[in-house]
Coordinates of C-alpha atoms in Angstrom, one line a residue:
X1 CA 1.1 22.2 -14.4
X2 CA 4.8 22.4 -13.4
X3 CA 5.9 23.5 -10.0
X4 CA 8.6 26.9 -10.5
X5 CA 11.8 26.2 -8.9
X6 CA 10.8 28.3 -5.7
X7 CA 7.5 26.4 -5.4
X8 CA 9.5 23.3 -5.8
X9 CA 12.0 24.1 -2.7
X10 CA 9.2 24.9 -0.4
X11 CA 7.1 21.9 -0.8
X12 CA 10.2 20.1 -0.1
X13 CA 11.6 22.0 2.4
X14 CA 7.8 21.5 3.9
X15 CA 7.5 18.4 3.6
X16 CA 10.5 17.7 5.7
X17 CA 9.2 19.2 8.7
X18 CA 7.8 15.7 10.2
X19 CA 11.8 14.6 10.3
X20 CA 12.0 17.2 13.1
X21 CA 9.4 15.2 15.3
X22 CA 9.6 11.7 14.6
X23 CA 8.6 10.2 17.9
X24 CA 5.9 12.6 18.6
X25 CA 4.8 11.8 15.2
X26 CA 4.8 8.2 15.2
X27 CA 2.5 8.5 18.8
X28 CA 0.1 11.1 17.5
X29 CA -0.6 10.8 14.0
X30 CA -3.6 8.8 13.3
X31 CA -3.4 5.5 11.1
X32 CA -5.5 3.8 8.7
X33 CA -8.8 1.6 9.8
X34 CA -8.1 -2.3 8.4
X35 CA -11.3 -1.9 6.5
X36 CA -9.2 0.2 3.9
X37 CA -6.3 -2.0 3.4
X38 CA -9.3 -5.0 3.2
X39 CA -10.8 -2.9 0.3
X40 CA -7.5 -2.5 -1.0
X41 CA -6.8 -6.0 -1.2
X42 CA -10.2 -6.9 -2.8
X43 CA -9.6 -3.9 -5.4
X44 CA -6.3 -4.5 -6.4
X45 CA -5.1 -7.9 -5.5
X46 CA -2.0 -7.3 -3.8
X47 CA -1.5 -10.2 -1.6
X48 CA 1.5 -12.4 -0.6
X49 CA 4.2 -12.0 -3.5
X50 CA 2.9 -8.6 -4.3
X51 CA 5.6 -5.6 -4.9
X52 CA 4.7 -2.5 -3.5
X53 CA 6.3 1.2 -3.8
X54 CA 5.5 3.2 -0.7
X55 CA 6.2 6.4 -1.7
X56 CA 6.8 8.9 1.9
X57 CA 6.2 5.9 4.2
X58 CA 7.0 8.6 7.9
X59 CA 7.5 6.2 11.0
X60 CA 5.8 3.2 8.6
X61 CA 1.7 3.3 9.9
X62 CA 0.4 2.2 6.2
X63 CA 4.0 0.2 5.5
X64 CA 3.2 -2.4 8.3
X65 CA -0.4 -3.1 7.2
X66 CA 1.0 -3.2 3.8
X67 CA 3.4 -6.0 4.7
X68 CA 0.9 -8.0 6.9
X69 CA -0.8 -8.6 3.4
X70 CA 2.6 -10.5 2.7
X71 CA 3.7 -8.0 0.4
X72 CA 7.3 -7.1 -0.5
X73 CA 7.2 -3.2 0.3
X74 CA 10.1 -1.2 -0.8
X75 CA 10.0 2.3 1.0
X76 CA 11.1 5.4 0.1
X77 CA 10.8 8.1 2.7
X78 CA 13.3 11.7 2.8
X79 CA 13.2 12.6 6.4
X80 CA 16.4 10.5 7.7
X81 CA 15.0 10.2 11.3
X82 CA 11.7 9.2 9.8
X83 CA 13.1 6.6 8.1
X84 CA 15.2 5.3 11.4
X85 CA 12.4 4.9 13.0
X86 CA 10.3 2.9 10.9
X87 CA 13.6 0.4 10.2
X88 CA 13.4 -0.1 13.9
X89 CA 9.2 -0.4 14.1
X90 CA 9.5 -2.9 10.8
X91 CA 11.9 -4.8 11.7
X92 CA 10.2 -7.6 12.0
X93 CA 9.4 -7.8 8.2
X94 CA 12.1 -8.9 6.4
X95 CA 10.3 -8.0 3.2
X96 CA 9.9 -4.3 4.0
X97 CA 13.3 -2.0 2.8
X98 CA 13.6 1.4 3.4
X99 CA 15.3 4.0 0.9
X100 CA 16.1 7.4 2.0
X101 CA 15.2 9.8 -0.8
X102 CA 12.8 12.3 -1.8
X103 CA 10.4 10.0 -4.6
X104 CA 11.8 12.9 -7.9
X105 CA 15.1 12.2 -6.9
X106 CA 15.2 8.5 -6.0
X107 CA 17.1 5.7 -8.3
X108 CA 14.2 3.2 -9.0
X109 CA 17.6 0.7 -10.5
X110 CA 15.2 -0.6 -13.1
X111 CA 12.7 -1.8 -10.2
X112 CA 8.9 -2.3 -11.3
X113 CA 6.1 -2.7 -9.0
X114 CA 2.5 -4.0 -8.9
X115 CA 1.4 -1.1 -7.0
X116 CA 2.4 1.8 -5.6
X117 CA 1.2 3.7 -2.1
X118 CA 1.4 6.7 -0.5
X119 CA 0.0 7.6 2.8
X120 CA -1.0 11.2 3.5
X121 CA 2.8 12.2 1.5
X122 CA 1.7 12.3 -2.3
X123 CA 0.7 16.1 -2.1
X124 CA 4.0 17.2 -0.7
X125 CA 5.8 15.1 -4.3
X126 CA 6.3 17.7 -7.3
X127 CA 3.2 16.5 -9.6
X128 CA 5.2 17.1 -12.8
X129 CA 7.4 14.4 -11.6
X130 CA 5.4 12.4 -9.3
X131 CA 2.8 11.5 -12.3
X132 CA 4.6 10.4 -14.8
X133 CA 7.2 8.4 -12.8
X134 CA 4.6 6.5 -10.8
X135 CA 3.2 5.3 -14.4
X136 CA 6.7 4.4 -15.2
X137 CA 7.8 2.3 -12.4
X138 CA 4.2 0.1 -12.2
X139 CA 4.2 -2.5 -14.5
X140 CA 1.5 -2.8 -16.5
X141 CA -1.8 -3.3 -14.8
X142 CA -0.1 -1.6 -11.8
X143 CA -2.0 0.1 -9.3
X144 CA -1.7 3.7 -8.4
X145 CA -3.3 4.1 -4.7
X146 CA -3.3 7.2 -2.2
X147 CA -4.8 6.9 1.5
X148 CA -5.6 10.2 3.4
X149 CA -7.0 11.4 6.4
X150 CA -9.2 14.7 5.7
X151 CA -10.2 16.7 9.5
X152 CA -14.1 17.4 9.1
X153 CA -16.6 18.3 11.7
X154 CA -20.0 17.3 12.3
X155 CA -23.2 19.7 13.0
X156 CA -23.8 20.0 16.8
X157 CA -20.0 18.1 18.3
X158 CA -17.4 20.5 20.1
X159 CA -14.5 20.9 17.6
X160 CA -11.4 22.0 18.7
X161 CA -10.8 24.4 16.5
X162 CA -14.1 25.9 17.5
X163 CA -13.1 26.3 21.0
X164 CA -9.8 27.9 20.8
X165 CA -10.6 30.2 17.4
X166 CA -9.5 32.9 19.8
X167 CA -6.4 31.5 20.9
X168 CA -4.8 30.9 17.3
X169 CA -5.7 34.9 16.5
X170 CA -4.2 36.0 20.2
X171 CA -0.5 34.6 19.3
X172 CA -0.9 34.1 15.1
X173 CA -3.3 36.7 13.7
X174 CA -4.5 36.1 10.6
X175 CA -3.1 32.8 9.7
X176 CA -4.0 32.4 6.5
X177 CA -4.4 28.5 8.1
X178 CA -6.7 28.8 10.2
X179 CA -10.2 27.7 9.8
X180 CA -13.5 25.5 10.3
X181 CA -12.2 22.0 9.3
X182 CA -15.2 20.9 6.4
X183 CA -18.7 19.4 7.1
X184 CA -18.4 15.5 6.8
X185 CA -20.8 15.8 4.0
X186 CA -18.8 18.3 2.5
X187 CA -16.0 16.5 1.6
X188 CA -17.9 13.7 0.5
X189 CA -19.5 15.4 -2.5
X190 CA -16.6 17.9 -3.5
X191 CA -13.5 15.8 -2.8
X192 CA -13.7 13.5 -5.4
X193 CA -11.2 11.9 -7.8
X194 CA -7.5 11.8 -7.2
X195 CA -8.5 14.7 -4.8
X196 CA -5.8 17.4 -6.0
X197 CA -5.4 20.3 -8.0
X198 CA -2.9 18.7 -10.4
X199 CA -4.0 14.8 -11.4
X200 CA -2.4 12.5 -14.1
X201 CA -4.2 13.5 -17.0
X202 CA -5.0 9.8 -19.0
X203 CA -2.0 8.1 -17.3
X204 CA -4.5 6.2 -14.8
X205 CA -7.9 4.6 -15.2
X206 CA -11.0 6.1 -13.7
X207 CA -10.7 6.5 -9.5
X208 CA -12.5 4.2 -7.4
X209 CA -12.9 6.2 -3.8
X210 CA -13.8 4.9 -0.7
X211 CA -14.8 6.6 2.8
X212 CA -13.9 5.5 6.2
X213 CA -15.1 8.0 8.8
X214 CA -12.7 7.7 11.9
X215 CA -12.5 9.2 15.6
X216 CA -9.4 9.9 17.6
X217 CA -8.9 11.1 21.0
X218 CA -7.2 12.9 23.2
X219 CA -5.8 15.2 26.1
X220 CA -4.7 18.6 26.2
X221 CA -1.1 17.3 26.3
X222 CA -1.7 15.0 23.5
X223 CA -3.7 17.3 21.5
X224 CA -1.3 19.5 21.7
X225 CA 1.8 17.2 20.5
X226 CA -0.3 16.1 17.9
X227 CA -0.7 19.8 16.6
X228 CA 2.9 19.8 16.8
X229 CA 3.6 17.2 14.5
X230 CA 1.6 19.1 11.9
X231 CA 3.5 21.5 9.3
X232 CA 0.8 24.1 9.5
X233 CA 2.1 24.7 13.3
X234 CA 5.4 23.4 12.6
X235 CA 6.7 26.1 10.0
X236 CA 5.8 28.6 13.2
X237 CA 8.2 30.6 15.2
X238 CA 9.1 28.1 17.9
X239 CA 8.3 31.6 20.4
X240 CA 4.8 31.6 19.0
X241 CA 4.0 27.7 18.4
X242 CA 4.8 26.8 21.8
X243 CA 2.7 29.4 23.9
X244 CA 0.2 28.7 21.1
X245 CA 0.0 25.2 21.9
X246 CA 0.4 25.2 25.5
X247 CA -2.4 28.1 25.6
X248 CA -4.8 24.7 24.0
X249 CA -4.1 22.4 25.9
X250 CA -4.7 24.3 29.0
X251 CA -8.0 24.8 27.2
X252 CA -8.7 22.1 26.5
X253 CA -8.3 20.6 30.4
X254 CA -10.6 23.3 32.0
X255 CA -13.1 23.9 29.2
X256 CA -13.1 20.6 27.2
X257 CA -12.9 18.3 30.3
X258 CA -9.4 17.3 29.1
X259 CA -10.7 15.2 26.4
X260 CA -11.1 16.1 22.6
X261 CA -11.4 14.7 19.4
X262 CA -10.6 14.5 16.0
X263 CA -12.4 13.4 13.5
X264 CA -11.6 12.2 10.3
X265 CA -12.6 10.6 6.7
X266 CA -10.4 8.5 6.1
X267 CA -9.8 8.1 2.1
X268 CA -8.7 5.4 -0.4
X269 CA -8.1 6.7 -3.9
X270 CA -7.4 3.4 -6.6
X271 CA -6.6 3.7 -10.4
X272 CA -5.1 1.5 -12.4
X273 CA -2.3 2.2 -14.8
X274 CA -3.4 2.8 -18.4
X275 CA -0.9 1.4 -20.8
X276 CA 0.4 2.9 -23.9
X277 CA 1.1 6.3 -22.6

């Protein structure tokens, strides 16, 4: 399916959102658990001498765990201040180069790579593109691997959402958005594959998937910056996000106890690049 030019802009014009944020982002956003990047390594072999694409790499949480493998990671994230950031937080890796582009529009020079990554960003690239260029630059036997973090609830635990439903319809009614994060179990038995509405078609090999269910926690304050780095609240009205926002957090102190989670599965998605397509 190809993205219309309109659909194209907003995805990209979406997508850049985070660049507005990149402190608060880096802080709240969660990471990955080192038992994926463990299963990564025993799936796909990357290791010291490895190339890796990271394809939207934000402030750099998956890029450092990537390098710590001993990988040679070459970055390639849009948002400028994004990408400033994560220089200075990698700057200890002299393997690890950051390229400021959007992934359809960057100059791979004739680079190929063993694998490439991308971290909660592969659903913001244009899929016509995305696809077939990610089969181009892996070299053959190249992996294809995207990490995720899916917001769930489980039966019987407070939920955020839960607890402030009345809040998001008092300053945003009817936000399309808003919503029960899924059941845990949900997700697990209808978000399979590559996990999107558009895949590669036969350009990959079958998709290995692994779960990693994850808790992160927080104050009102916090909550509420990490909502904030979020495009769903993000593409608000600043005069509606921020009363929004404030309005939870002050929930969350005197009905919550100040303290609230987020729960997450954590997701590795691994093909390997078919050849001859």
């Amino acid at each position: 399916m190809t993205d219309d030019p309109k659909t194209r802009q907003n995805r990209q014009d979406i997508g850049r959102v985070f660049n507005e944020v990149p402190e608060i982002y880096d802080r709240v956003r969660p990471g990955y658990p080192d038992e994926l990047f463990a299963d990564l390594h025993a799936i796909t072999g990357l290791d010291e001498g490895s190339s890796v694409l990271e394809v939207g790499c934000g402030t750099g949480q998956a890029t450092r765990p990537l390098a710590a493998l001993g990988c040679s990671v070459t970055a390639v994230e849009p948002g400028a201040d994004l990408a400033a950031l994560a220089r200075r937080r990698l700057a200890d890796f002299p393997d690890v180069e950051i390229e400021l582009s959007t992934f359809e529009e960057w100059d791979d020079r004739g680079r190929r790579f063993d694998a490439l990554v991308a971290a909660s960003s592969w659903h913001w690239v244009d899929p016509s593109i995305g696809w077939p260029r990610a089969h181009h630059v892996l070299r053959p036997g190249g992996w294809m691997a995207l990490l995720g973090n899916i917001v769930i609830r489980r039966p019987g635990e407070p939920e955020v959402y839960a607890e402030t439903a009345d809040l998001h319809e008092r300053f945003c009614p009817g936000n399309p958005g808003w919503g029960h994060p899924p059941l845990e179990d949900e997700v697990r038995l209808e978000d399979d594959g590559w996990g999107l509405a558009d895949g590669p078609g036969d350009l990959f090999g079958p998709v290995i998937v692994r779960w990693y269910p994850t808790v992160q926690w927080f104050d009102g304050a916090g909550f509420a910056d990490h909502l904030r780095s979020m495009s769903l609240y993000r593409r608000l009205d600043s005069d509606v996000r921020e009363p929004l926002l404030d309005a939870i957090a002050e929930r969350i102190r005197t009905r919550m106890g100040d303290r609230a989670s987020r729960c997450y599965l954590n997701v590795l998605r691994v093909g390997q690049r078919r050849t001859g397509r």
